[in-house]
Coordinates of C-alpha atoms in Angstrom, one line a residue:
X1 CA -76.1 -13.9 56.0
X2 CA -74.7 -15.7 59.0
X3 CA -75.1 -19.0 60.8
X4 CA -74.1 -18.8 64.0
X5 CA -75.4 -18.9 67.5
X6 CA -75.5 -16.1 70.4
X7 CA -73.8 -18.1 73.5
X8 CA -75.4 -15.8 75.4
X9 CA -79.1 -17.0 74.4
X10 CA -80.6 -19.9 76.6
X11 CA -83.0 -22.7 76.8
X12 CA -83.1 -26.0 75.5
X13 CA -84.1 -26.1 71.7
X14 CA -81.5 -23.3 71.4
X15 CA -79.1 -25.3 73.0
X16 CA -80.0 -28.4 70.8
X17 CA -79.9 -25.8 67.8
X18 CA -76.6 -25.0 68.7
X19 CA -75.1 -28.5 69.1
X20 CA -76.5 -29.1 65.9
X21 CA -75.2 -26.4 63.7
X22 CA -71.3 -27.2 65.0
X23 CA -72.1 -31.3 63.8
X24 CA -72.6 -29.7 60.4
X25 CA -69.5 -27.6 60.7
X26 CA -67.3 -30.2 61.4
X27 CA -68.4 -33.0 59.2
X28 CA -68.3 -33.9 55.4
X29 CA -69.7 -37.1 53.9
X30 CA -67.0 -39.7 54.9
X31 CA -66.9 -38.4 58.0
X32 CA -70.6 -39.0 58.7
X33 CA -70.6 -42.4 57.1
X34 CA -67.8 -43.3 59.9
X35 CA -69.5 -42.1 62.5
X36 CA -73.0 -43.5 61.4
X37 CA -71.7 -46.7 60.5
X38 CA -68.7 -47.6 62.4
X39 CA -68.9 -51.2 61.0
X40 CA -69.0 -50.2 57.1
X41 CA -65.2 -51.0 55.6
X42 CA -63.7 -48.5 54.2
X43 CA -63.7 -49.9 50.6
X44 CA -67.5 -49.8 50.8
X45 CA -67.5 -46.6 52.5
X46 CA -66.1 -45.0 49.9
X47 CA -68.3 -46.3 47.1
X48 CA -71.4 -45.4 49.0
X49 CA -69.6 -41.6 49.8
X50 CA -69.6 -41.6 45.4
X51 CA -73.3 -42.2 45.3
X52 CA -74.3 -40.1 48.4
X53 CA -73.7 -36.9 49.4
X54 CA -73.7 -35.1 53.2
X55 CA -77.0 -32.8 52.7
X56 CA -77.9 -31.7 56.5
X57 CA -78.4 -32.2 60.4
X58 CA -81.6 -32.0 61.8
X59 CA -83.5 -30.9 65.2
X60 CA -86.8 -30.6 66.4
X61 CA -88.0 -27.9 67.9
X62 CA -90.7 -27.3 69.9
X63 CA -91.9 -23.5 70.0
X64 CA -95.7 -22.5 71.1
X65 CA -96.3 -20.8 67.6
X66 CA -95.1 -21.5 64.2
X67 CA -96.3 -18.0 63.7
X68 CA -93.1 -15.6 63.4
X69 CA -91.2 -18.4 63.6
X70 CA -88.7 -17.6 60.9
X71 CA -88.1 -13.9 62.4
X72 CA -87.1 -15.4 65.9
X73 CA -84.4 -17.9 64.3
X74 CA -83.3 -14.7 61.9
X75 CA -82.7 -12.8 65.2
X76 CA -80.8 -15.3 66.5
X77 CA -79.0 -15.9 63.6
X78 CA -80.2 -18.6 61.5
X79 CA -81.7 -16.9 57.8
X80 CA -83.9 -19.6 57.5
X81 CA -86.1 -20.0 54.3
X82 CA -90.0 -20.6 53.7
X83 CA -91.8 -23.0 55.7
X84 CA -92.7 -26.3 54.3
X85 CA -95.0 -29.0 56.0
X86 CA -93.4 -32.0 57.7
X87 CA -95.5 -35.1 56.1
X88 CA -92.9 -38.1 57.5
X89 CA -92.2 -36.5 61.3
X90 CA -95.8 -35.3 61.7
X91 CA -96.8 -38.6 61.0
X92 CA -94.1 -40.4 63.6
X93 CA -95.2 -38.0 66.0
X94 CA -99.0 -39.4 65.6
X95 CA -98.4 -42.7 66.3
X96 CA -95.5 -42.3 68.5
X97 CA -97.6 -40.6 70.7
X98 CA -101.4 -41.3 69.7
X99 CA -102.5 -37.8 68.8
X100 CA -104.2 -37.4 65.4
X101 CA -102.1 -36.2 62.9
X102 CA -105.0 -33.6 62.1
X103 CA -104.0 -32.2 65.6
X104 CA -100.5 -31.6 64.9
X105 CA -98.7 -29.0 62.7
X106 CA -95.1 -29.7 62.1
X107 CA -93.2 -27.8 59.4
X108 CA -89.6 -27.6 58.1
X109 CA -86.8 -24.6 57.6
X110 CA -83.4 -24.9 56.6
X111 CA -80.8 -22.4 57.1
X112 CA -76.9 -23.0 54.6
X113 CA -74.4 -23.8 56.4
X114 CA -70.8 -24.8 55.2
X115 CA -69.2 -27.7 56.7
X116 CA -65.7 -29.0 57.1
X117 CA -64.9 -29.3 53.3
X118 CA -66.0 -25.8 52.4
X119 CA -69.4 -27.6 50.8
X120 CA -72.7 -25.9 51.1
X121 CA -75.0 -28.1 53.8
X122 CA -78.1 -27.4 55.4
X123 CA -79.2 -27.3 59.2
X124 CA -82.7 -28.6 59.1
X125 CA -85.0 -27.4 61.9
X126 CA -88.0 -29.4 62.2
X127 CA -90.6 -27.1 64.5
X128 CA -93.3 -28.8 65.7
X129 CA -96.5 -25.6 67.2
X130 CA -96.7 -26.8 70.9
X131 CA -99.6 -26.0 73.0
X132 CA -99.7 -26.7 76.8
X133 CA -101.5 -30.0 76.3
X134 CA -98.6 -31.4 73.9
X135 CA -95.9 -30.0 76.4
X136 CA -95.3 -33.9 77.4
X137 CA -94.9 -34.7 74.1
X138 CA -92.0 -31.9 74.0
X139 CA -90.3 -32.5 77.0
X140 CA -89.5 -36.5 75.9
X141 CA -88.6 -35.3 72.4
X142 CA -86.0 -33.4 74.0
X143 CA -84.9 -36.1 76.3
X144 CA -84.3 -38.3 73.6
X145 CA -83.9 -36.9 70.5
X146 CA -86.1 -39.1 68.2
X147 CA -86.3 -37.3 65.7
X148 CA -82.9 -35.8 65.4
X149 CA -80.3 -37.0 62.6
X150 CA -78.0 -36.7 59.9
X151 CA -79.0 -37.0 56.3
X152 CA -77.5 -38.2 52.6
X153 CA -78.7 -36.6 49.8
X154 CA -78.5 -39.6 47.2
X155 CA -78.6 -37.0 43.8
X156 CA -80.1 -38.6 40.2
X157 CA -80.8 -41.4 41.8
X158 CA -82.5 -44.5 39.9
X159 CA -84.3 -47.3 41.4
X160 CA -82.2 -49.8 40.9
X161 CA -79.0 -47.5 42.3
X162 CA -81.3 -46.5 45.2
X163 CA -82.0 -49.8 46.0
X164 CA -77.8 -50.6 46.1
X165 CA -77.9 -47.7 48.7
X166 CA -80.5 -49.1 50.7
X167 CA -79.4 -52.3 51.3
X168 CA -75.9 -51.6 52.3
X169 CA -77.1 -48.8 54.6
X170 CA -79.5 -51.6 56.1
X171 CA -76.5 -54.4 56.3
X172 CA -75.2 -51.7 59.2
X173 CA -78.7 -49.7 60.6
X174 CA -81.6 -50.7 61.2
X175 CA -84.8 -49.6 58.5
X176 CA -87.0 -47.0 60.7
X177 CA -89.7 -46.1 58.5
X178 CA -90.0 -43.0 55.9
X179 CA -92.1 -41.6 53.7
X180 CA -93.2 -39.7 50.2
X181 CA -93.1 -36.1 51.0
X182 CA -95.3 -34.6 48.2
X183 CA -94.6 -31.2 48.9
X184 CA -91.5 -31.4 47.9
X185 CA -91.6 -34.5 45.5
X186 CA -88.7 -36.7 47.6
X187 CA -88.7 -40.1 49.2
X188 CA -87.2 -40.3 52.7
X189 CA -85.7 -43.2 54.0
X190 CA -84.5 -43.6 57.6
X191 CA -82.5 -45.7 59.7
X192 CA -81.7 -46.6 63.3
X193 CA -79.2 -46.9 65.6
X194 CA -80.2 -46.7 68.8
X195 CA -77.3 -47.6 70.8
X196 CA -74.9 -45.2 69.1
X197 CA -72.2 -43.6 71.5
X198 CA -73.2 -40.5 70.2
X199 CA -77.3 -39.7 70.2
X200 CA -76.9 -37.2 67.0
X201 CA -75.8 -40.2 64.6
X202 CA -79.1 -42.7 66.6
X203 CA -81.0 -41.7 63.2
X204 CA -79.8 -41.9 59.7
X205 CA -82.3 -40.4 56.3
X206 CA -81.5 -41.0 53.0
X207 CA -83.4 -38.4 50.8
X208 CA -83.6 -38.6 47.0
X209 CA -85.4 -36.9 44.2
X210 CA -88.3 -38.6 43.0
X211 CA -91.1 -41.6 44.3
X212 CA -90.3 -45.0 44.3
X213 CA -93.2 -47.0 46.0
X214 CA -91.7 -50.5 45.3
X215 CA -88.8 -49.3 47.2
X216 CA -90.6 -47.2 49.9
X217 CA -93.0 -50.7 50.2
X218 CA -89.8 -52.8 50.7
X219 CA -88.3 -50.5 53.4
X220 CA -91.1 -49.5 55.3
X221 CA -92.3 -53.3 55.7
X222 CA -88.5 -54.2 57.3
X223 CA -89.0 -51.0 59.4
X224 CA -92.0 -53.1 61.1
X225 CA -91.4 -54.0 64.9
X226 CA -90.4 -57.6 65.4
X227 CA -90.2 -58.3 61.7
X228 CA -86.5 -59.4 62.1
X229 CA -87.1 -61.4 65.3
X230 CA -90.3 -63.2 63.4
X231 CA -87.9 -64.0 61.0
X232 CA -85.6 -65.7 63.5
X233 CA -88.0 -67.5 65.3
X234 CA -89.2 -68.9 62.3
X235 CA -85.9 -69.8 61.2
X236 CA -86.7 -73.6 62.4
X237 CA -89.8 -73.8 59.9
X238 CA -87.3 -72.4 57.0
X239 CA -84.8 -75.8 58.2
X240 CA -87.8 -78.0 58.0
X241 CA -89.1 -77.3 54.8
X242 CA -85.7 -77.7 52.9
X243 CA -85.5 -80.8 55.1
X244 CA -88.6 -82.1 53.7
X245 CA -88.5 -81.0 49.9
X246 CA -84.8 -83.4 50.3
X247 CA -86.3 -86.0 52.0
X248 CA -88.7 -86.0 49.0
X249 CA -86.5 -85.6 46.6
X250 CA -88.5 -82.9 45.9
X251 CA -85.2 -81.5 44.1
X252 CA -84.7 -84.5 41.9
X253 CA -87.9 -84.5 41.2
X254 CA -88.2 -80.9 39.6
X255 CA -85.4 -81.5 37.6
X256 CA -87.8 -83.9 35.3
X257 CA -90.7 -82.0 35.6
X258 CA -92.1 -78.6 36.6
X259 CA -95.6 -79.9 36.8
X260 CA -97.7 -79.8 40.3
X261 CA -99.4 -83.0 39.5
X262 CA -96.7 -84.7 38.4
X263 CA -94.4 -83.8 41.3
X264 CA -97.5 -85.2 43.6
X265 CA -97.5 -87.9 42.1
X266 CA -93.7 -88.7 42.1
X267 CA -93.6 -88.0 45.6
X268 CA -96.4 -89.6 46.9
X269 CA -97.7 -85.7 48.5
X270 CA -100.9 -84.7 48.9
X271 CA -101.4 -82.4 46.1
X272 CA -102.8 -79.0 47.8
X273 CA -100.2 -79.5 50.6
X274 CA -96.8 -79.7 48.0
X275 CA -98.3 -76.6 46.6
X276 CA -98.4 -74.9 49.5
X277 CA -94.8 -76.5 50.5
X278 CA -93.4 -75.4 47.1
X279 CA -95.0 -71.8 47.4
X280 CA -92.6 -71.3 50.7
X281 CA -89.1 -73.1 49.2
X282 CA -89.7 -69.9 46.5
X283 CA -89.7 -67.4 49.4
X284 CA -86.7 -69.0 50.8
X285 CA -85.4 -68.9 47.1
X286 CA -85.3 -72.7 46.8
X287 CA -87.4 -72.4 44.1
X288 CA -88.9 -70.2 41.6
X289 CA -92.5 -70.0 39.7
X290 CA -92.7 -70.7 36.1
X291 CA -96.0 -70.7 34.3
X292 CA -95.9 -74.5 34.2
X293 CA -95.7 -74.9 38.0
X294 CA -91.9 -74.9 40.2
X295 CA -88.7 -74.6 38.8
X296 CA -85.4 -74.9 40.9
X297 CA -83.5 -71.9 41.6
X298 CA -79.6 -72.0 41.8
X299 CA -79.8 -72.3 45.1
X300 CA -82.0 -75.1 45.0
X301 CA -80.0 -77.0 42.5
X302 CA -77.2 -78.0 45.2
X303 CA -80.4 -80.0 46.9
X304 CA -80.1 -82.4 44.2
X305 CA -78.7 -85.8 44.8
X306 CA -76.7 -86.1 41.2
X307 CA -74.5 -82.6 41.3
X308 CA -71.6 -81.5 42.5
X309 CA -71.2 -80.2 45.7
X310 CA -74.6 -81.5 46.8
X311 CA -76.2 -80.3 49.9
X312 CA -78.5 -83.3 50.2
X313 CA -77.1 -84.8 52.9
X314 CA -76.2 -82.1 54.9
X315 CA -79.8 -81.2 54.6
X316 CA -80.9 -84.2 55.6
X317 CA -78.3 -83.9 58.4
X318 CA -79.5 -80.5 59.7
X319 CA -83.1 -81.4 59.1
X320 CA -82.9 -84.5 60.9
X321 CA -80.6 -85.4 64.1
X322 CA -78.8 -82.3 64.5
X323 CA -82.4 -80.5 64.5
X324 CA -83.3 -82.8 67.3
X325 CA -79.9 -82.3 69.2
X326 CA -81.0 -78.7 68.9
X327 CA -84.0 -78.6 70.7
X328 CA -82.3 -79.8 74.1
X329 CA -79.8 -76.6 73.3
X330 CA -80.8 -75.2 76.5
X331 CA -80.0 -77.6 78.2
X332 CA -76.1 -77.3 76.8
X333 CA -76.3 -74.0 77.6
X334 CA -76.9 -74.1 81.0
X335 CA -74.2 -77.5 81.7
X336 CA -71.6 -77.0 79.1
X337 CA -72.4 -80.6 77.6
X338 CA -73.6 -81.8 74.4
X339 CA -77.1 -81.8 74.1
X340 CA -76.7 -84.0 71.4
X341 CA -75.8 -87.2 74.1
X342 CA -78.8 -86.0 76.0
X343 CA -81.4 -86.7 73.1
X344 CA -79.5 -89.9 71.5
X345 CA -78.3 -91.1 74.6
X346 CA -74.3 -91.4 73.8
X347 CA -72.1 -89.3 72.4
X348 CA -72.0 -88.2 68.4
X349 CA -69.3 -90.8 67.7
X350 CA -70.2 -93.3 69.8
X351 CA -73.8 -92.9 68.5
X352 CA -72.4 -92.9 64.8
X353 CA -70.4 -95.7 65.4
X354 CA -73.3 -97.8 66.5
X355 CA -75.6 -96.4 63.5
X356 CA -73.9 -97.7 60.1
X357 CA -76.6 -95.7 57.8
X358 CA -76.5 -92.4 60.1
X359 CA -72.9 -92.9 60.1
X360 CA -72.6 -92.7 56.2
X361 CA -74.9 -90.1 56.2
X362 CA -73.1 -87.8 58.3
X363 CA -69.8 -88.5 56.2
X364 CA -71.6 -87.7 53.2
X365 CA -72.7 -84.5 54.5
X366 CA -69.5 -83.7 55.6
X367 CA -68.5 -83.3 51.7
X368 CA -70.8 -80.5 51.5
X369 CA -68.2 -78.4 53.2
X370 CA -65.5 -79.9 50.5
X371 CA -65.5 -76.6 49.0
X372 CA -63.7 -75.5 51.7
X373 CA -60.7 -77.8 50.6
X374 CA -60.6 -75.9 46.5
X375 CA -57.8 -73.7 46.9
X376 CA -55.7 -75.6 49.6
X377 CA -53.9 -77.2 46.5
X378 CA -53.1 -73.8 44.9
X379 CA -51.8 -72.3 47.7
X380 CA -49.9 -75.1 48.8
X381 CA -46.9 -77.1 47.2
X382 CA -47.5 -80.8 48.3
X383 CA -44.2 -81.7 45.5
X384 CA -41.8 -82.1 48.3
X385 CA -44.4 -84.7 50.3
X386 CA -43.0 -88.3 50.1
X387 CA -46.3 -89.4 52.1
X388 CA -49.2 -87.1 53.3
X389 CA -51.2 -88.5 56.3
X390 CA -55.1 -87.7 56.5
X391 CA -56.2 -87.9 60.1
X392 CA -59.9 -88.8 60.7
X393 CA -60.0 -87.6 56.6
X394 CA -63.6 -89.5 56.3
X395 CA -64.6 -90.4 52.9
X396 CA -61.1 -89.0 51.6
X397 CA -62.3 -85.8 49.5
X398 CA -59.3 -83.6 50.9
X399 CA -56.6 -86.6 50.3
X400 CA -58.2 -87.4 46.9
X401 CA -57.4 -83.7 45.8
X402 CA -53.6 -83.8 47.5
X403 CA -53.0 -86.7 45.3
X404 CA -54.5 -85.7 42.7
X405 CA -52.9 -82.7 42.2
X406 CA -49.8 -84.3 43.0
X407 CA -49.0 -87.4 41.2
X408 CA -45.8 -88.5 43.2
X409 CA -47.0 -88.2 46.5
X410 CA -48.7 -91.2 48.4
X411 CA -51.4 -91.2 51.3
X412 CA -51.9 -92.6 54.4
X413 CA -56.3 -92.3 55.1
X414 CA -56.7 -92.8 58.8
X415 CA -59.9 -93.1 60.2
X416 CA -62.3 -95.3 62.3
X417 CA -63.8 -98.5 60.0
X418 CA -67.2 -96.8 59.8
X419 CA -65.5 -93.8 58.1
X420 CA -63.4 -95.7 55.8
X421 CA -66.0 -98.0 54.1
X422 CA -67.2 -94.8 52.3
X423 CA -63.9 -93.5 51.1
X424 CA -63.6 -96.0 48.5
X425 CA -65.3 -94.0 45.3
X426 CA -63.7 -90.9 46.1
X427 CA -60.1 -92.4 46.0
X428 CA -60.7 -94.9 43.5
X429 CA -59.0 -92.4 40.6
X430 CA -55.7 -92.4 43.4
X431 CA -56.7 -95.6 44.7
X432 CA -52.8 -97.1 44.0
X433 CA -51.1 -94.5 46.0
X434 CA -53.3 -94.8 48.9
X435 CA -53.2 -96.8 52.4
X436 CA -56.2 -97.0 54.1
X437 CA -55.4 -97.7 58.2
X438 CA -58.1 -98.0 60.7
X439 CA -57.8 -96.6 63.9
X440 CA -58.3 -94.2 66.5
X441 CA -56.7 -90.8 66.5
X442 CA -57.5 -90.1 70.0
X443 CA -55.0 -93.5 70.8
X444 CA -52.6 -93.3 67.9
X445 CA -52.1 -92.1 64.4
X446 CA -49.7 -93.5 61.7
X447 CA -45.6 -92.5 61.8
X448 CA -43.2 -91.5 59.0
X449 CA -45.4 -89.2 57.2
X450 CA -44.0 -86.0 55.7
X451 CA -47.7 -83.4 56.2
X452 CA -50.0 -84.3 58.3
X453 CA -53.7 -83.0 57.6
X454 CA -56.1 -82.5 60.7
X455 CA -59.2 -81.3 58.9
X456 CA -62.5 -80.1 60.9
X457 CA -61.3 -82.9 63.5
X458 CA -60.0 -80.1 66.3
X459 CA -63.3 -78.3 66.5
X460 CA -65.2 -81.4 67.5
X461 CA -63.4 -81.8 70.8
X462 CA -62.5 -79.5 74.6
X463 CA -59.3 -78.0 74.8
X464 CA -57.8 -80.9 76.9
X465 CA -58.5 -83.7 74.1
X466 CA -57.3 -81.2 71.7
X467 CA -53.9 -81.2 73.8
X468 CA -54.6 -84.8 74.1
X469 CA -54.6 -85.7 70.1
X470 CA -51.6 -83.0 69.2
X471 CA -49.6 -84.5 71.5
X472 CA -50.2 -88.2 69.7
X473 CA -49.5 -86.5 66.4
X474 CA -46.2 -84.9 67.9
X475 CA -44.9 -88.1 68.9
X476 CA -46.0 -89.6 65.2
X477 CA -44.7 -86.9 63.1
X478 CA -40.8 -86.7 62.0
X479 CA -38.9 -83.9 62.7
X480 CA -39.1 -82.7 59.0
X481 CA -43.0 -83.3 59.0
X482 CA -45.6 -80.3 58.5
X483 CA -48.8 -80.3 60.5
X484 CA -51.7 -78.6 58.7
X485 CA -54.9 -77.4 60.3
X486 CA -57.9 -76.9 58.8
X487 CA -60.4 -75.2 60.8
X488 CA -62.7 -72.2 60.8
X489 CA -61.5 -69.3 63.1
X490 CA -63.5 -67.1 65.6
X491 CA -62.6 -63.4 64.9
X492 CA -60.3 -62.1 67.8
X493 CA -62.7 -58.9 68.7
X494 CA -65.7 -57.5 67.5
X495 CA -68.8 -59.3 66.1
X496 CA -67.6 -59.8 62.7
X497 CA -70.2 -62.0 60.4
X498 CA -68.2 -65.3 60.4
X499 CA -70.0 -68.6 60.3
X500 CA -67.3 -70.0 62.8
X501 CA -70.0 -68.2 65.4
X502 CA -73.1 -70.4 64.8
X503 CA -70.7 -73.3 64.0
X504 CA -69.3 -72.5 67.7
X505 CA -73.0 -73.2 68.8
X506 CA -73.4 -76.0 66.8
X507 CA -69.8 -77.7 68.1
X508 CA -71.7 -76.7 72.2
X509 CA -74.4 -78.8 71.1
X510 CA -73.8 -81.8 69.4
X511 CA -69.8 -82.8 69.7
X512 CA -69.0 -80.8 72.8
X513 CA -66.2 -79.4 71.2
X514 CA -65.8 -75.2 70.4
X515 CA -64.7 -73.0 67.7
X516 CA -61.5 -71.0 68.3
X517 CA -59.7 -67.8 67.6
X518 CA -56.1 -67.9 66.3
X519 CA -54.5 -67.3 69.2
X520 CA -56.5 -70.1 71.2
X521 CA -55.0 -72.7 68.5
X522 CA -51.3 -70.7 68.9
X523 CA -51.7 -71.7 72.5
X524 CA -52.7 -75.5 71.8
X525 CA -50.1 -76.0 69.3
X526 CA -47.6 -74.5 72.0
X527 CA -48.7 -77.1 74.5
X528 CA -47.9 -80.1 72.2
X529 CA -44.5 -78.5 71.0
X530 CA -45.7 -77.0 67.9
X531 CA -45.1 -73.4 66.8
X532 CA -47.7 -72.0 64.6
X533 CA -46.1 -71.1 61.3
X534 CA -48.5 -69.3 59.1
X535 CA -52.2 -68.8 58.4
X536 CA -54.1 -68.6 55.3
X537 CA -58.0 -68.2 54.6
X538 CA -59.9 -70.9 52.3
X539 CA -63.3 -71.1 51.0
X540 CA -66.3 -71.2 53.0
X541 CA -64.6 -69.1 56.0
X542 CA -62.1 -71.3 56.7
X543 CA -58.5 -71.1 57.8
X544 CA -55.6 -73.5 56.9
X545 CA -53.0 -73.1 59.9
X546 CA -49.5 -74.4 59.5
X547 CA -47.5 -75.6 62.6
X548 CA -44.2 -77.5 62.3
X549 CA -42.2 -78.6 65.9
X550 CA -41.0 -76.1 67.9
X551 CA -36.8 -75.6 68.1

């Protein structure tokens, strides 16, 4: 038995035939998963390469009989075995192109082939009977190849390993439908990439012993068109109802009592309407159902007003003004200025300022990012800081924790009066090594200090304030004295899933300031005679970036 190809022979499904055969050839599983998945790191590539295995390529083919079929690919060939009916393509094919699947026959033959390891693979010819009146229906199959792709075999699998497959294929393709072949008892999953360089790798199918209709269900209703962009346009309904469980205190609430009457009654609802308000929080896995009523998850725990690392705030935060500044985000968009200004009529600051209770709600939201601040102590030695000075620091979380875990070192909190009144619980356990200075940062910030700490401040402002307030801090800082940045970081190419890339959004919209890349602060900090020192990641997907004075 051979598998190989006649140059000599012509037309196009011979051709795609062909083309198809050497992709088997050269390829072996971790090969494919590159190529299919260009984004998948190696580390995960290789664990999904253990659990998967390269099993074939596949072509349709479009001859005007499936009669005989087998003896024309033998002659060419291809020893091809029995014929088995196509369920999953025949089906595509009907609604792809509106003819009843009654009026289409579409079967499968597979011919071994070995690829680039040595291992025994399969070309798998998909042969659809084509008449005259499903010509069309031919010719635009072979223009774009719908139907062609590569395929894991994903051996003894079990649903809850299947599942692990399935969603870390569909972190990197899109799910395009699938099926239960009965005929040859297998489930058949398949993916999409339809902007792939290379149009063999557009279609990925998973293929694995055995029917698993939860799975199947799952998969086949995320294959649905516009299901992922329903999702994002209802993204804002998602903000609102977390918004309003918190303003609620929905979350408090549950902690006393699972009850729907009872929860109606502490929060003055309307009963029918916190059902159905609590019934959405549990898809958003806020909450979860318990026979007594609503329970909160995890998730929804941090919602709470009395534990730590509450989200309260923020949600209230995110729910409330910054959901309004949002709305006018068009309007950022198209002038490069805060929308926020436009809606509130000044900008953040100046609006905060002039808003004592917004004010100290936006500082206590800021905690909720204080996570971010867990390992700074860890990785860095604060022992040889005399005096560490916390620039616009807020309510004092990240100085608290300096101090805290250093017990010789003494703080300078520098902020505007509005910040500062809100400090005092956090620093009380420090309270006797600690200076409190009002000010302005964008005018002046305190000398003699040994580290200075610019935390989430940068972001909020253009690159010419930035200059701006570096400069100040140059002029404050010692010779001796550490400057330390604490920002997140846009990645420097690709589209990797940081949340410095909606924050960037969020900074166009309601400070006017941006998210940077490394190199964009390496630049700044060169402008106000600083030399970027070192970089580290924290929590959260932030960065801590050390400059000290140039020369």
């Amino acid at each position: 038995m051979t598998s190989t190809l006649t140059p000599t022979l012509a037309g196009p499904d011979l051709a795609r035939l062909r083309a198809t055969l050497e992709l088997v050839r050269a390829n072996d599983t971790e090969s494919v998963l590159a190529a299919a998945m260009p984004s998948l790191p190696p580390a995960e590539r290789a664990a999904l390469a253990g659990r998967t295995r390269f099993a074939h390529a596949a072509v349709l083919i479009f001859p005007n009989s499936l009669d005989g079929l087998r003896e024309q690919l033998a002659a060419h060939g291809l020893d091809v075995g029995a014929m088995t009916p196509s369920v999953v393509v025949r089906d595509r094919l009907s609604r792809r192109y509106g003819v009843p699947a009654a009026e289409l026959q579409v079967g499968i033959l597979r011919a071994p082939v070995t690829d680039a390891a040595g291992q025994p693979r399969e070309l798998e010819i998909f042969a659809m009977a084509t008449p005259p009146e499903l010509a069309h229906l031919a010719a635009d199959e072979r223009r774009h190849g719908r139907e062609n792709h590569v395929a894991l075999a994903v051996p003894e699998a079990d649903p809850v390993m299947l599942a692990g497959v399935q969603r870390t294929t569909a972190a990197h393709l899109r799910p395009d439908g699938g099926g239960y072949n009965r005929h040859e008892n297998c489930t058949v999953l398949y993916f999409r990439d339809a902007q792939h360089a290379n149009p063999a790798f557009h279609r990925l199918e998973m293929i694995s012993t055995g029917e698993f209709p939860p799975l199947l269900a799952a998969h086949l209703r995320d294959s649905a068109p516009g299901l992922g962009l329903l999702r994002l346009l209802t993204g804002a309904w998602a903000t609102q109802a977390v918004a309003t469980a918190v303003e609620l205190r929905l979350p408090d609430h549950l902690a006393d009592t699972a009850e729907l009457p009872a929860l109606a009654a502490a929060t003055g609802t309307h009963q029918d309407s916190l059902g159905r308000l609590l019934r959405y929080l549990a898809t958003l896995d806020v909450v979860r159902a318990v026979p007594a009523g609503y329970a909160l998850t995890e998730l929804g725990e941090l919602l709470r007003t009395d534990v730590d690392g509450s989200m309260h705030s923020l949600a209230r935060m995110y729910g409330g003004p910054f959901y309004r500044s949002f709305g006018a985000l068009t309007e950022a968009v198209r002038t490069g200025e805060e929308s926020f200004a436009k809606v509130f009529g000044a900008h953040h600051f100046t609006h905060l300022a002039g808003d004592p209770e917004l004010a100290e709600l936006f500082h206590q939201s800021m905690a909720a990012s204080n996570a971010m601040f867990s390992e700074l102590t860890r990785l860095v030695d604060f022992g040889a800081a005399g005096t560490v000075v916390d620039i616009a620091g807020g309510n004092g979380e990240l100085l608290a924790r300096v101090l805290t875990a250093n017990p010789t070192a003494r703080g300078i909190l520098f902020d505007l009066p509005s910040a500062l009144v809100t400090a005092g619980p956090t620093l009380q356990p420090v309270a006797e090594r600690v200076t409190m200075v009002p000010g302005d940062f964008t005018r002046t910030v305190p000398g003699g200090g040994d580290v200075y700490l610019l935390s989430r401040v940068l972001h909020d402002w253009d690159d010419a304030r930035c200059q701006d307030i570096l400069a100040i801090c140059a002029a404050a800082m010692p010779e001796h004295a550490e400057l330390m940045i604490i920002e997140r970081l846009l990645p420097e190419t690709g589209q990797a899933d940081s949340l410095a890339v909606p924050w960037d959004i969020h900074m166009l919209c309601n400070v006017g300031g941006c998210e940077r890349t490394e190199a964009h602060y390496r630049a700044l900090l060169a402008t106000a005679g600083f030399e970027l020192t070192g970089t580290t990641p924290l929590p959260l997907d932030g960065f801590l970036l050390r400059a000290r004075k140039a020369g």
